[in-house]
CSV table of C-alpha atoms and ligand atoms in Angstrom, one decimal:
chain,number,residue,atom,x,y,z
A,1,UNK,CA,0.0,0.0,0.0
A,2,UNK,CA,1.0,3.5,-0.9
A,3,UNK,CA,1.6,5.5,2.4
A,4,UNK,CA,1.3,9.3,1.9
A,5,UNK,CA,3.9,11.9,3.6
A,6,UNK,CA,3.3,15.3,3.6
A,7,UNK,CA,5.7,18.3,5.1
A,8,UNK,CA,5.7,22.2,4.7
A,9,UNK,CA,8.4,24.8,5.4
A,10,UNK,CA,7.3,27.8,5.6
A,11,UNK,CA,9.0,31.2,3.7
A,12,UNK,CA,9.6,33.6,6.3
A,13,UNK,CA,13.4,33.9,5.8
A,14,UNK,CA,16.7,32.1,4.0
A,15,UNK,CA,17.5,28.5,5.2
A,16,UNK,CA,20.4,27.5,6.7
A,17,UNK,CA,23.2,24.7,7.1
A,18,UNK,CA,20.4,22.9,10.0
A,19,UNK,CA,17.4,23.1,7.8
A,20,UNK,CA,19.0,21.3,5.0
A,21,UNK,CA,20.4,18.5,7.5
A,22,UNK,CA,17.8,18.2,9.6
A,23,UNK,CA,14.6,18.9,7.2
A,24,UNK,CA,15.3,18.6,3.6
A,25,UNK,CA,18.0,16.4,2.8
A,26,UNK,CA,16.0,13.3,4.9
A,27,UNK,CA,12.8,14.7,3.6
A,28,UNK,CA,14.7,14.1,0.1
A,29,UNK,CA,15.6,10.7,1.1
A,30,UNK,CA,12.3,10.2,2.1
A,31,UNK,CA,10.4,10.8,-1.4
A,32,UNK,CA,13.2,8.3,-2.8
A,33,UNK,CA,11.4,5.1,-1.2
A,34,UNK,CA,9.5,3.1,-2.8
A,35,UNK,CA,5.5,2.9,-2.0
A,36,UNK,CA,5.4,6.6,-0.8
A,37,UNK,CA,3.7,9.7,-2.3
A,38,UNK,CA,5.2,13.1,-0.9
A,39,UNK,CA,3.6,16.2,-0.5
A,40,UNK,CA,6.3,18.8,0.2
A,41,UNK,CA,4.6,22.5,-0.1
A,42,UNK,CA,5.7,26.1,1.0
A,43,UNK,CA,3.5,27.4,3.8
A,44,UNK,CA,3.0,30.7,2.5
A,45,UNK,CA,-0.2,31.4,4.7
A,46,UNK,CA,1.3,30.5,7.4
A,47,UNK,CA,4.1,32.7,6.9
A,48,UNK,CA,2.1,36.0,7.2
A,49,UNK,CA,1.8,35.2,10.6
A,50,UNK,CA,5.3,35.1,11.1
A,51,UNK,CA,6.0,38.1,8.9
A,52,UNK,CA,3.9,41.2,7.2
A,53,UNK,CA,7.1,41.8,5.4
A,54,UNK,CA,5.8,41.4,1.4
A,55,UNK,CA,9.2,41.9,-0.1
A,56,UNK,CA,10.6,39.2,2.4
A,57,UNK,CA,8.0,36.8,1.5
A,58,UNK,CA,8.0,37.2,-1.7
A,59,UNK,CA,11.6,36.4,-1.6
A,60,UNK,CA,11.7,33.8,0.5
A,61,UNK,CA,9.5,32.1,-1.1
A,62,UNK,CA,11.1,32.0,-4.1
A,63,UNK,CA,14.6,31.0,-2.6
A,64,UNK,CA,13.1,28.0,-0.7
A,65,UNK,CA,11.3,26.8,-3.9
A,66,UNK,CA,14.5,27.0,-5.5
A,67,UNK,CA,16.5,25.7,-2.8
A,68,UNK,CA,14.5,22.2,-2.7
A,69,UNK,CA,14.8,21.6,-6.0
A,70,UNK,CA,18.9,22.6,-6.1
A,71,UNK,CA,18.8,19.8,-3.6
A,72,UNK,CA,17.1,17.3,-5.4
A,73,UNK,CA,13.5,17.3,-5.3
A,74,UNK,CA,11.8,15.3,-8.1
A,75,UNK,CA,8.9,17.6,-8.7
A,76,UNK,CA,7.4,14.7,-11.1
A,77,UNK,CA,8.2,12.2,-8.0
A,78,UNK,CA,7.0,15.1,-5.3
A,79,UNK,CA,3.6,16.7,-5.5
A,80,UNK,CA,5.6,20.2,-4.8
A,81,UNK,CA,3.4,23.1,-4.1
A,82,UNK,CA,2.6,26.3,-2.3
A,83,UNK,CA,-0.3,26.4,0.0
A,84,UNK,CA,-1.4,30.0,-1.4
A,85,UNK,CA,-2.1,28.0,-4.6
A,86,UNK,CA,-4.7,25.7,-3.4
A,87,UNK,CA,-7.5,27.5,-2.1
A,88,UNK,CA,-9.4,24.3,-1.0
A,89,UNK,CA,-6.9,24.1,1.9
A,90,UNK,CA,-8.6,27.5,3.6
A,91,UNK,CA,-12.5,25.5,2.6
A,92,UNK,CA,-11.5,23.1,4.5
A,93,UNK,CA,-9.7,25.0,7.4
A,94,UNK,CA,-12.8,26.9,8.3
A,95,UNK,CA,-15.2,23.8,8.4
A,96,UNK,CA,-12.5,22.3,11.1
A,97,UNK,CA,-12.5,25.6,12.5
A,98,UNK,CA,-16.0,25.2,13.3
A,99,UNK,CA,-15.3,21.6,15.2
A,100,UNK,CA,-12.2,23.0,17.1
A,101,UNK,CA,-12.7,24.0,20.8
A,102,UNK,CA,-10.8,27.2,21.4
A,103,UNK,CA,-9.8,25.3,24.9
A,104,UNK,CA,-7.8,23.2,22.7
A,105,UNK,CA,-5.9,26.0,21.3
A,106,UNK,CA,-5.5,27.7,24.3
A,107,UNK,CA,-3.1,24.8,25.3
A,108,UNK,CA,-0.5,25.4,22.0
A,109,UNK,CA,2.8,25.8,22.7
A,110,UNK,CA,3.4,28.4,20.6
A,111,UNK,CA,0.9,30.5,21.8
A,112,UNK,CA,1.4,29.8,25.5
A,113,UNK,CA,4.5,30.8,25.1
A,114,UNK,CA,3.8,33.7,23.7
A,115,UNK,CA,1.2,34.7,26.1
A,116,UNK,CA,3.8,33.8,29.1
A,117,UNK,CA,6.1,35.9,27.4
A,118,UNK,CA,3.8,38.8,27.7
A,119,UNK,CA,2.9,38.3,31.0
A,120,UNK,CA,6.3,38.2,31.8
A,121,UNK,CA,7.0,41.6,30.6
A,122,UNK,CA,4.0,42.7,32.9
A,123,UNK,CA,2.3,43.8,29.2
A,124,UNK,CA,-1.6,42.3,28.5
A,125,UNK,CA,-1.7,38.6,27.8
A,126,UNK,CA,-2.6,39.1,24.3
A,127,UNK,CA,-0.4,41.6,23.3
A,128,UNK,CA,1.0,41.0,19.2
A,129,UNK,CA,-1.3,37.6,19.6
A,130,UNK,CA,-3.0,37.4,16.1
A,131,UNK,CA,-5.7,35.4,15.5
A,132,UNK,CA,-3.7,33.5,12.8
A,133,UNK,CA,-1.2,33.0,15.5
A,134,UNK,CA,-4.1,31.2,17.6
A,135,UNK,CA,-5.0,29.2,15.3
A,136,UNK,CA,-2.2,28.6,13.7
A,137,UNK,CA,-2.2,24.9,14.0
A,138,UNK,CA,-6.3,24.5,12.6
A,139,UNK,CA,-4.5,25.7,9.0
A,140,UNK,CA,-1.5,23.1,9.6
A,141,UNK,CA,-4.7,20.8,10.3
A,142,UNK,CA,-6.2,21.4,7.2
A,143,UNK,CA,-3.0,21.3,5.3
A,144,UNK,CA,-2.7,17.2,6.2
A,145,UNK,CA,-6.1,16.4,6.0
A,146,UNK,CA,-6.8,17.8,2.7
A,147,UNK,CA,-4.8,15.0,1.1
A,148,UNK,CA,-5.3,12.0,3.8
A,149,UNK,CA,-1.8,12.4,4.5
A,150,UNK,CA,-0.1,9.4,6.7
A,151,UNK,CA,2.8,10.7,8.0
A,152,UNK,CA,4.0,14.4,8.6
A,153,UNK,CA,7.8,14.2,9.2
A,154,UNK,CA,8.5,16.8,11.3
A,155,UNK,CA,10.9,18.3,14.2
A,156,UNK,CA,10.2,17.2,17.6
A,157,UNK,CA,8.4,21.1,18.0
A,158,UNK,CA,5.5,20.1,15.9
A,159,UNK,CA,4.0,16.8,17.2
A,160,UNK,CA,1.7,18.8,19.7
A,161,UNK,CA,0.3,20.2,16.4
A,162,UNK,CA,0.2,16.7,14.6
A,163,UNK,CA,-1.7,15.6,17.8
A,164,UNK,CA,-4.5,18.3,17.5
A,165,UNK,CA,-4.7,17.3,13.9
A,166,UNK,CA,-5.4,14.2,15.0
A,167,UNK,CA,-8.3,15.5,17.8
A,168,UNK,CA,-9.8,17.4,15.2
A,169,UNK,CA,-10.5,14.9,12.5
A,170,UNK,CA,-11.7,12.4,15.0
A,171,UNK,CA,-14.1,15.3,16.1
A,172,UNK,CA,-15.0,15.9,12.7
A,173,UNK,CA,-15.6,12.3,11.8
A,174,UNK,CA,-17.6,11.9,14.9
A,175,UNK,CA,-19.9,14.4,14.3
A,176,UNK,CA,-20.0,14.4,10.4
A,177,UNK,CA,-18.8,10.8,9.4
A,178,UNK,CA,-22.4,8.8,10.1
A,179,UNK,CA,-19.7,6.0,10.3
A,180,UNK,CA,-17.5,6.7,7.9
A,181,UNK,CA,-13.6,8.2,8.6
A,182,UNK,CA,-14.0,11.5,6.2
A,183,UNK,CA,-10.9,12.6,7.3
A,184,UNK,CA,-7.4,10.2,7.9
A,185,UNK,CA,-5.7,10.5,10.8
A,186,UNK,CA,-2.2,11.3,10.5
A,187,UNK,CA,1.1,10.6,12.7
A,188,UNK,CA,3.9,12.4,13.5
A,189,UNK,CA,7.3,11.1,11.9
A,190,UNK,CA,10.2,11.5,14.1
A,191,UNK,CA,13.5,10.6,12.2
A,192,UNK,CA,15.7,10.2,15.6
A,193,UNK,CA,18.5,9.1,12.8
A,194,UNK,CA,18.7,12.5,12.2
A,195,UNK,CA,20.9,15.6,13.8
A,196,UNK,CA,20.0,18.8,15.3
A,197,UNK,CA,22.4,20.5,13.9
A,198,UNK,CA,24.4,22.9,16.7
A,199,UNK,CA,25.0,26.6,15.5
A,200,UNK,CA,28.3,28.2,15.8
A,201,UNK,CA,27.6,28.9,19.1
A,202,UNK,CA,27.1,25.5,20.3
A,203,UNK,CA,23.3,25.8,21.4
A,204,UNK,CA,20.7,24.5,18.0
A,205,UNK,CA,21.1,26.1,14.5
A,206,UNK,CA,18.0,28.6,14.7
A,207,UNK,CA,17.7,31.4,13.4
A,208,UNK,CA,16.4,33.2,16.5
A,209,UNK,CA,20.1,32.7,18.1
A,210,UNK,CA,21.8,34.4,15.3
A,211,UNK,CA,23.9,31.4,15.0
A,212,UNK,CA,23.1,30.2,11.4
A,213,UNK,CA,25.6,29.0,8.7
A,214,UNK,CA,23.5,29.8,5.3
A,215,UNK,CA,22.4,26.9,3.0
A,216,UNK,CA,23.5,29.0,-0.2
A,217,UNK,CA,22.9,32.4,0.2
A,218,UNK,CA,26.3,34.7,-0.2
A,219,UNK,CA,27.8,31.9,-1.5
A,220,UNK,CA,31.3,30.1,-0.9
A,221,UNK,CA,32.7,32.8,0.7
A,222,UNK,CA,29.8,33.1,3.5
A,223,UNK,CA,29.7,29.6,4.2
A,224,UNK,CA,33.8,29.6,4.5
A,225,UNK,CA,33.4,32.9,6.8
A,226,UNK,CA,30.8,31.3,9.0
A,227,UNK,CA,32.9,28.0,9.1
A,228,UNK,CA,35.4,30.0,10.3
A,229,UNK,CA,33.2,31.6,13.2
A,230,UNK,CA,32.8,28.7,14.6
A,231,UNK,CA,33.5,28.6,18.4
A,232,UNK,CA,36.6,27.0,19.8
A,233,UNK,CA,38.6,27.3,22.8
A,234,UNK,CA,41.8,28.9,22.6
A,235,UNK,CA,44.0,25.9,22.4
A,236,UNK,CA,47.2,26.0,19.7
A,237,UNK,CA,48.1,23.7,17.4
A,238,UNK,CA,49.9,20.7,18.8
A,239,UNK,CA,48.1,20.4,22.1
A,240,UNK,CA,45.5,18.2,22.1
A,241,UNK,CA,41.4,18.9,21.9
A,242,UNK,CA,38.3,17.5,22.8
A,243,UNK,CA,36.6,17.0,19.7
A,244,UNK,CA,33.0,17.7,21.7
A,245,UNK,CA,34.3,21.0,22.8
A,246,UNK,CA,32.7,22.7,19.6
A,247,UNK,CA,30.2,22.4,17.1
A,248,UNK,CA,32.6,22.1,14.4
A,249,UNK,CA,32.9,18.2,14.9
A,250,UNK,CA,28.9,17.8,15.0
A,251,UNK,CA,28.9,19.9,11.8
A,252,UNK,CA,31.7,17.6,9.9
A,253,UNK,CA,29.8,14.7,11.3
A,254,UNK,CA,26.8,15.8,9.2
A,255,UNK,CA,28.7,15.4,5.8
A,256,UNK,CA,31.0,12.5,6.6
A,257,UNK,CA,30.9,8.8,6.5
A,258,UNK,CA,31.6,6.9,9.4
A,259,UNK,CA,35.6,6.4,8.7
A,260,UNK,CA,35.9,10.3,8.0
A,261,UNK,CA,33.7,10.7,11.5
A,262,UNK,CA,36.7,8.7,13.4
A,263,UNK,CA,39.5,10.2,11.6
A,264,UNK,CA,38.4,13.8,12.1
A,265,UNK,CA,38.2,12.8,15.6
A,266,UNK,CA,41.7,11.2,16.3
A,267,UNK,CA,43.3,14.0,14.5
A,268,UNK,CA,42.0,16.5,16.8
A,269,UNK,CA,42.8,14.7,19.9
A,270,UNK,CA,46.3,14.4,18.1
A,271,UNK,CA,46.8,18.5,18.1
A,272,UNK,CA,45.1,19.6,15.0
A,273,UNK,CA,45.1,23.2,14.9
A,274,UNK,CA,41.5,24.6,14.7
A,275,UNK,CA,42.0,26.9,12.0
A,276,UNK,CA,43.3,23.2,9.7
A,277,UNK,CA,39.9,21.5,11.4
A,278,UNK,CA,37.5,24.5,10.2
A,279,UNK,CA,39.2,24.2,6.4
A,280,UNK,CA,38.3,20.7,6.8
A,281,UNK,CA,35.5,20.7,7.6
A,282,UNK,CA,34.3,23.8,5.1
A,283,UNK,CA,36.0,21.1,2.2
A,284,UNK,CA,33.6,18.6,3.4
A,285,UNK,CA,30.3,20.5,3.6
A,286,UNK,CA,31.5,22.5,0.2
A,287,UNK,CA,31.8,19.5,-1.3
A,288,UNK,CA,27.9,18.3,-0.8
A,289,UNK,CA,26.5,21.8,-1.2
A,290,UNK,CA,28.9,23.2,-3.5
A,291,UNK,CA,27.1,21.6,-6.5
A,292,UNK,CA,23.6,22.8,-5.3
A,293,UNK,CA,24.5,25.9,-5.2
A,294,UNK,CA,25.4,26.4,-8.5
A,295,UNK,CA,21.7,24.7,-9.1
A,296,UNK,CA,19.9,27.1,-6.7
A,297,UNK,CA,21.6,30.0,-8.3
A,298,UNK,CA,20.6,28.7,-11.8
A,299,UNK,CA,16.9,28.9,-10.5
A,300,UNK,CA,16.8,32.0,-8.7
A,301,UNK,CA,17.8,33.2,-12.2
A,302,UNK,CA,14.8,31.6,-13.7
A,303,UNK,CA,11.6,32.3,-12.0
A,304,UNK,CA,9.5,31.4,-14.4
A,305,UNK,CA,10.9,27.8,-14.3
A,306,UNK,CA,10.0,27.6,-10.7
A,307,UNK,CA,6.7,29.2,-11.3
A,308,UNK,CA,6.0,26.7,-13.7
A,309,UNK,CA,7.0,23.6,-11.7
A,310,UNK,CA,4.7,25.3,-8.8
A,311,UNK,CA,1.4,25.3,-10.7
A,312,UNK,CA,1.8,22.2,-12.8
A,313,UNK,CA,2.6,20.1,-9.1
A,314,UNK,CA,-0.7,22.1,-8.1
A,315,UNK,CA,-2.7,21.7,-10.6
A,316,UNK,CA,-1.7,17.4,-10.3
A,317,UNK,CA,-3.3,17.5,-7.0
A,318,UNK,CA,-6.3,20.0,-6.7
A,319,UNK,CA,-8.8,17.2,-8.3
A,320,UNK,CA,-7.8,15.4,-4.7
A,321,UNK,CA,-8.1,18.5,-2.7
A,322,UNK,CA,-11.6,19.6,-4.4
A,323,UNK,CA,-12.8,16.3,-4.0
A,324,UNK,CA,-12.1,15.8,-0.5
A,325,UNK,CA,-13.7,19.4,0.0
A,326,UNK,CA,-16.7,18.3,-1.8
A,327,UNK,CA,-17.1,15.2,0.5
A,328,UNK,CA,-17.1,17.3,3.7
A,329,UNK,CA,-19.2,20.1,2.6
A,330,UNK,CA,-21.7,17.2,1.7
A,331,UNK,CA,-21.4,15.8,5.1
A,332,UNK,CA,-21.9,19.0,7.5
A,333,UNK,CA,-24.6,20.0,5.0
A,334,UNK,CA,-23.5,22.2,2.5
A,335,UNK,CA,-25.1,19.9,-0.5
A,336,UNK,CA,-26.2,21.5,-4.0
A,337,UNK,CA,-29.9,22.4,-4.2
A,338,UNK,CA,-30.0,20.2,-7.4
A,339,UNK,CA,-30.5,16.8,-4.8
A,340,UNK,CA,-33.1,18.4,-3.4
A,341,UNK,CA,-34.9,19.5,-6.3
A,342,UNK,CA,-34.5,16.1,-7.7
A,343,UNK,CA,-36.1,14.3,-4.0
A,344,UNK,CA,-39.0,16.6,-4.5
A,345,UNK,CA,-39.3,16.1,-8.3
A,346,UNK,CA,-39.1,12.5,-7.4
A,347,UNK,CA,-41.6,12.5,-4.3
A,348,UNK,CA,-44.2,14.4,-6.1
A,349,UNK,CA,-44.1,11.9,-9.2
A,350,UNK,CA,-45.0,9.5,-7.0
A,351,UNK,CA,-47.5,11.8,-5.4
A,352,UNK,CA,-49.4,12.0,-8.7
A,353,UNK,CA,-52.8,12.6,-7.5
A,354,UNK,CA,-55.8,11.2,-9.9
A,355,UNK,CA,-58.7,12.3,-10.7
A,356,UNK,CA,-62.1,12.1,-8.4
A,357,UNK,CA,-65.3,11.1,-8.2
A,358,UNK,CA,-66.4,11.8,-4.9
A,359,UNK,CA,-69.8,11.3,-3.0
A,360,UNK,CA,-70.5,12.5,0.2
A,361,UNK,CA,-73.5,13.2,2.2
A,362,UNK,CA,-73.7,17.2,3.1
A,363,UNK,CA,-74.6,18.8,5.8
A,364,UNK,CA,-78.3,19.3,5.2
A,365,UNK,CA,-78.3,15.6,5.1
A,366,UNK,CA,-78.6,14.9,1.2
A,367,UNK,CA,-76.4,13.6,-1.1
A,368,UNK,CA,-73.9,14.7,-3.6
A,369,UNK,CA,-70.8,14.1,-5.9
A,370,UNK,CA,-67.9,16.1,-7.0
A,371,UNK,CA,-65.2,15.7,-10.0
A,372,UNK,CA,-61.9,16.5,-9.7
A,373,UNK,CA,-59.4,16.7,-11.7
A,374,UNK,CA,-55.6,15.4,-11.1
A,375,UNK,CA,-54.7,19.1,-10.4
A,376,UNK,CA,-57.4,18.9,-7.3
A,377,UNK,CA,-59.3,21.6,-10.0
A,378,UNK,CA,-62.9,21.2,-8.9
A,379,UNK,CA,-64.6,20.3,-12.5
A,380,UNK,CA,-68.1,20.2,-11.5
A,381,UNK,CA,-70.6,19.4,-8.3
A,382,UNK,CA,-74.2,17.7,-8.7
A,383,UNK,CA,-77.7,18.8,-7.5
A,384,UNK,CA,-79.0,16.9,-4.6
A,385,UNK,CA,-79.8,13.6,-4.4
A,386,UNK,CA,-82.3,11.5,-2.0
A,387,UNK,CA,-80.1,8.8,-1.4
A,388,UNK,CA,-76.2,7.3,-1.1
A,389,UNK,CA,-77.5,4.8,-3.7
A,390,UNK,CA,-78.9,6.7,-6.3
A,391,UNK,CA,-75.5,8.7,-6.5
A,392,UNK,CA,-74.4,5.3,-7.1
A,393,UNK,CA,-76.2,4.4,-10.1
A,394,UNK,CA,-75.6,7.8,-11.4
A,395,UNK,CA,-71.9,8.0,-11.1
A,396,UNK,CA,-71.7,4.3,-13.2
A,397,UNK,CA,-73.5,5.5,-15.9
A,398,UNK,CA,-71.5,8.7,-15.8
A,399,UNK,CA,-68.6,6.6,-16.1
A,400,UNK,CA,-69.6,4.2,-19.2
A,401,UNK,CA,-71.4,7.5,-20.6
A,402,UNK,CA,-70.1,10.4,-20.0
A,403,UNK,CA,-71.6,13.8,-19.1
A,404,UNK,CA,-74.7,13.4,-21.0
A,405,UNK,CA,-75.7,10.1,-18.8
A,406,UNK,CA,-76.2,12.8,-16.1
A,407,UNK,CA,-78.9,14.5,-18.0
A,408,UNK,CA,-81.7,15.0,-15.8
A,409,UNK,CA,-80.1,16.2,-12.7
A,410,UNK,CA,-79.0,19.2,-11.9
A,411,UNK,CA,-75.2,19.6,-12.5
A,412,UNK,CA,-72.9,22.6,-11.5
A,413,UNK,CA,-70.0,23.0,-13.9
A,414,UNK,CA,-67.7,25.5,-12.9
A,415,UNK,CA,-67.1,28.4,-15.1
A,416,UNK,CA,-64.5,27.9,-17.9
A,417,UNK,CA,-64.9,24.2,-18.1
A,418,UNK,CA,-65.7,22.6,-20.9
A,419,UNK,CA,-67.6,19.3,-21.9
A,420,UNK,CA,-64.4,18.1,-23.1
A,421,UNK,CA,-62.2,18.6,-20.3
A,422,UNK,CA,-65.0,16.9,-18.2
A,423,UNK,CA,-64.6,13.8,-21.1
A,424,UNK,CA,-61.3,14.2,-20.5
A,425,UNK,CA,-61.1,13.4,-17.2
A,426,UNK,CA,-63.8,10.7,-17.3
A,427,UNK,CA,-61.5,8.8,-19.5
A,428,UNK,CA,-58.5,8.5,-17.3
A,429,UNK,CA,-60.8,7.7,-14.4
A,430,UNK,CA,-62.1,4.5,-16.5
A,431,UNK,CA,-58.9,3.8,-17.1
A,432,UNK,CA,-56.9,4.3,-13.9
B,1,LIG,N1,4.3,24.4,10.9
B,1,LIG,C1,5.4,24.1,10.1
B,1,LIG,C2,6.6,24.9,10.4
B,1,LIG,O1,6.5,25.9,11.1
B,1,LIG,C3,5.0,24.3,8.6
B,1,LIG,C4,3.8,23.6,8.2
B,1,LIG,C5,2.6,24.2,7.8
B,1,LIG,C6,3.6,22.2,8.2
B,1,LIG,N2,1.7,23.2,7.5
B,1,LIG,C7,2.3,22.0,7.7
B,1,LIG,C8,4.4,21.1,8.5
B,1,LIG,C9,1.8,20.7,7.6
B,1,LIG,C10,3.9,19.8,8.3
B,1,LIG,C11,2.6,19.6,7.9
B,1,LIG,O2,7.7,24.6,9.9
């Protein structure tokens, strides 16, 4: 059975040496295996909660796009895409929307701590707390359940979100499904194979510490000059170093097989000078991203390639998206007038009502008969009548004779009805 994967970055800035390691080269890897159909997308939505910078975005997304194909997406393998391009996404985050306690949001990471940051700082809880921040993870929601994803891979930051996705579906299903799963729960996918990759600094590659070594952008030059920021201690050449006293093994380790891994390590302990280790390990890493590079800057040069790739990956997948979209707004009860008008066209065929002849005894005690036609249209009413059986005997020979049988009594027909609508009529009662 095909399992489907499904990941997004989103654009809010360049990517760095950690992204690569940690999200897009295993993501790469991951698209590679056999049975699996990957959905890699750029969260653009998402990232005008992080940033109301246009120009930025704009950018950004542009160099990501570029940057995962320069690394080796298949985008005829990979359903690559930007969530801005598939509208379906935001039909479907508002019907979950409606399913989602805000209690459960309340408990997001994210926005706790960014409440507890506030409080902190003694200003209001919900200072710079947009409601895209709050519910942030609903849209990530949508974004997986629009395509039955299996498996999100994702950092170790994200499972609380891949667990309310989770919540929410089962909510929806259980109040929408009438038995049926409309939406697939997904599961987190935790590569523990991979590395956190540890900034110059030591502490994780993030951007928020400052501590980034760029994927591509600036170049050779900036990934050789942030190589070379890389903290040591101050011993010389000749003495020997712990190879866990700086980031710059952890780094190498990233790029090298296991007997590079052990060399760079006994060297070190052996008195390699630091400056020697950082050219090292810049050699290493150059030689795995040095190639890209010259990819990524080939498609920042082109656009309209990208733009192209973009929409034909979106345009593979909307049939999925809109059909998914159509199955939920069926089941909470957004359904096209045309089934209904159908039901009632049907109900009233059956409905058909036929003509009458009916007798009854008024109120004054005498007897009488009525005809009416199949539209309930009152044709004509009799004169009175002594008796229930005399109607009788009338009303047979009004049906083997027509109107004329009726002769002698007194008939009412109602104005604008005609002896032949009356034959008419006659006729399809005989027949009925
Ligand atoms: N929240 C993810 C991030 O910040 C991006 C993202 C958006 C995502 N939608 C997703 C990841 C769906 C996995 C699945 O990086």
């Amino acid at each position: 059975m095909t399992v489907r994967l499904l990941t997004g970055v989103t654009p809010s800035g360049t990517l760095h040496l950690g992204n690569y390691v940690g999200c897009i080269r295993p993501a790469i890897l991951k698209s590679q295996a056999p049975d699996t159909e990957s959905f890699y997308f750029l969260s653009d939505y998402h990232a005008l909660i992080k940033c109301a910078d246009p120009a930025r975005i704009e950018r950004s997304r542009l160099q990501i796009a570029a940057t995962w194909l320069a690394c080796g997406l298949d985008p005829q393998r990979v359903h690559f895409y930007r969530q801005s391009d598939l509208p379906e996404t935001l039909e479907l985050c508002w019907m979950i929307n409606c399913v989602t306690s805000k209690g459960l949001m309340n408990r997001a990471h994210a926005y706790k701590a960014k409440v507890e940051a506030n409080v902190n700082v003694g200003e209001d809880p919900d200072n710079d707390v947009s409601m895209g921040l709050f519910c942030y993870p609903i849209l990530m929601a949508a974004d997986i359940l629009i395509f039955s994803a299996n498996f999100v891979p994702v950092g170790r930051d994200q499972i609380q979100h891949i667990e309310m996705c989770r919540d929410i579906a089962i909510r929806f299903n259980q109040m929408y499904g009438a038995g049926k799963d409309i939406l697939t729960l997904p599961e987190a996918l935790i590569d523990e194979e991979v590395a956190v990759l540890p900034g110059l600094d030591g502490r994780k590659m993030s951007k928020s510490y400052d501590n980034v070594i760029p994927l591509f952008e600036g170049g050779e030059k900036a990934l050789k000059n942030a190589i070379y920021k890389i903290v040591t201690d101050s011993k010389v050449p000749g003495e020997p170093k712990d190879p866990d006293s700086t980031s710059l093994t952890a780094i190498y380790e990233a790029f090298a097989n296991h007997e590079d891994k052990q060399s760079f390590r006994d060297q070190l302990k052996s008195g390699l000078g630091w400056g020697e280790a950082k050219e090292i390990v810049f050699d290493k890493v150059n030689a795995e991203i040095g190639p890209m590079r010259t990819k990524y800057e080939e498609y920042m040069g082109e656009p309209d390639v990208v733009e192209k790739i973009l929409q034909e990956g979106v345009e593979r997948i909307r049939p999925m998206a809109k059909a998914l979209v159509q199955e939920a707004k069926h089941a909470v009860g957004l359904r096209t007038f045309r089934v209904q008008a159908q039901e009632q066209k049907k109900s009233k065929k059956t409905k058909t009502v036929s003509p009458v002849l009916k007798q009854y005894r008024d109120t004054d005690g005498l007897f009488y008969f009525k005809l009416i036609d199949s539209d309930g249209k009152l044709l004509l009413t009799s004169g009175k009548l002594a008796s229930g059986k005399e109607v009788g005997k009338l009303l047979g020979q009004f049906k083997t004779q027509g109107i004329q049988a009726l002769g002698s009594v007194f008939c009412q027909i109602e104005e604008g009805v005609t002896e032949k609508q009356i034959e008419a009529v006659r006729l399809a009662l005989i027949s009925d």
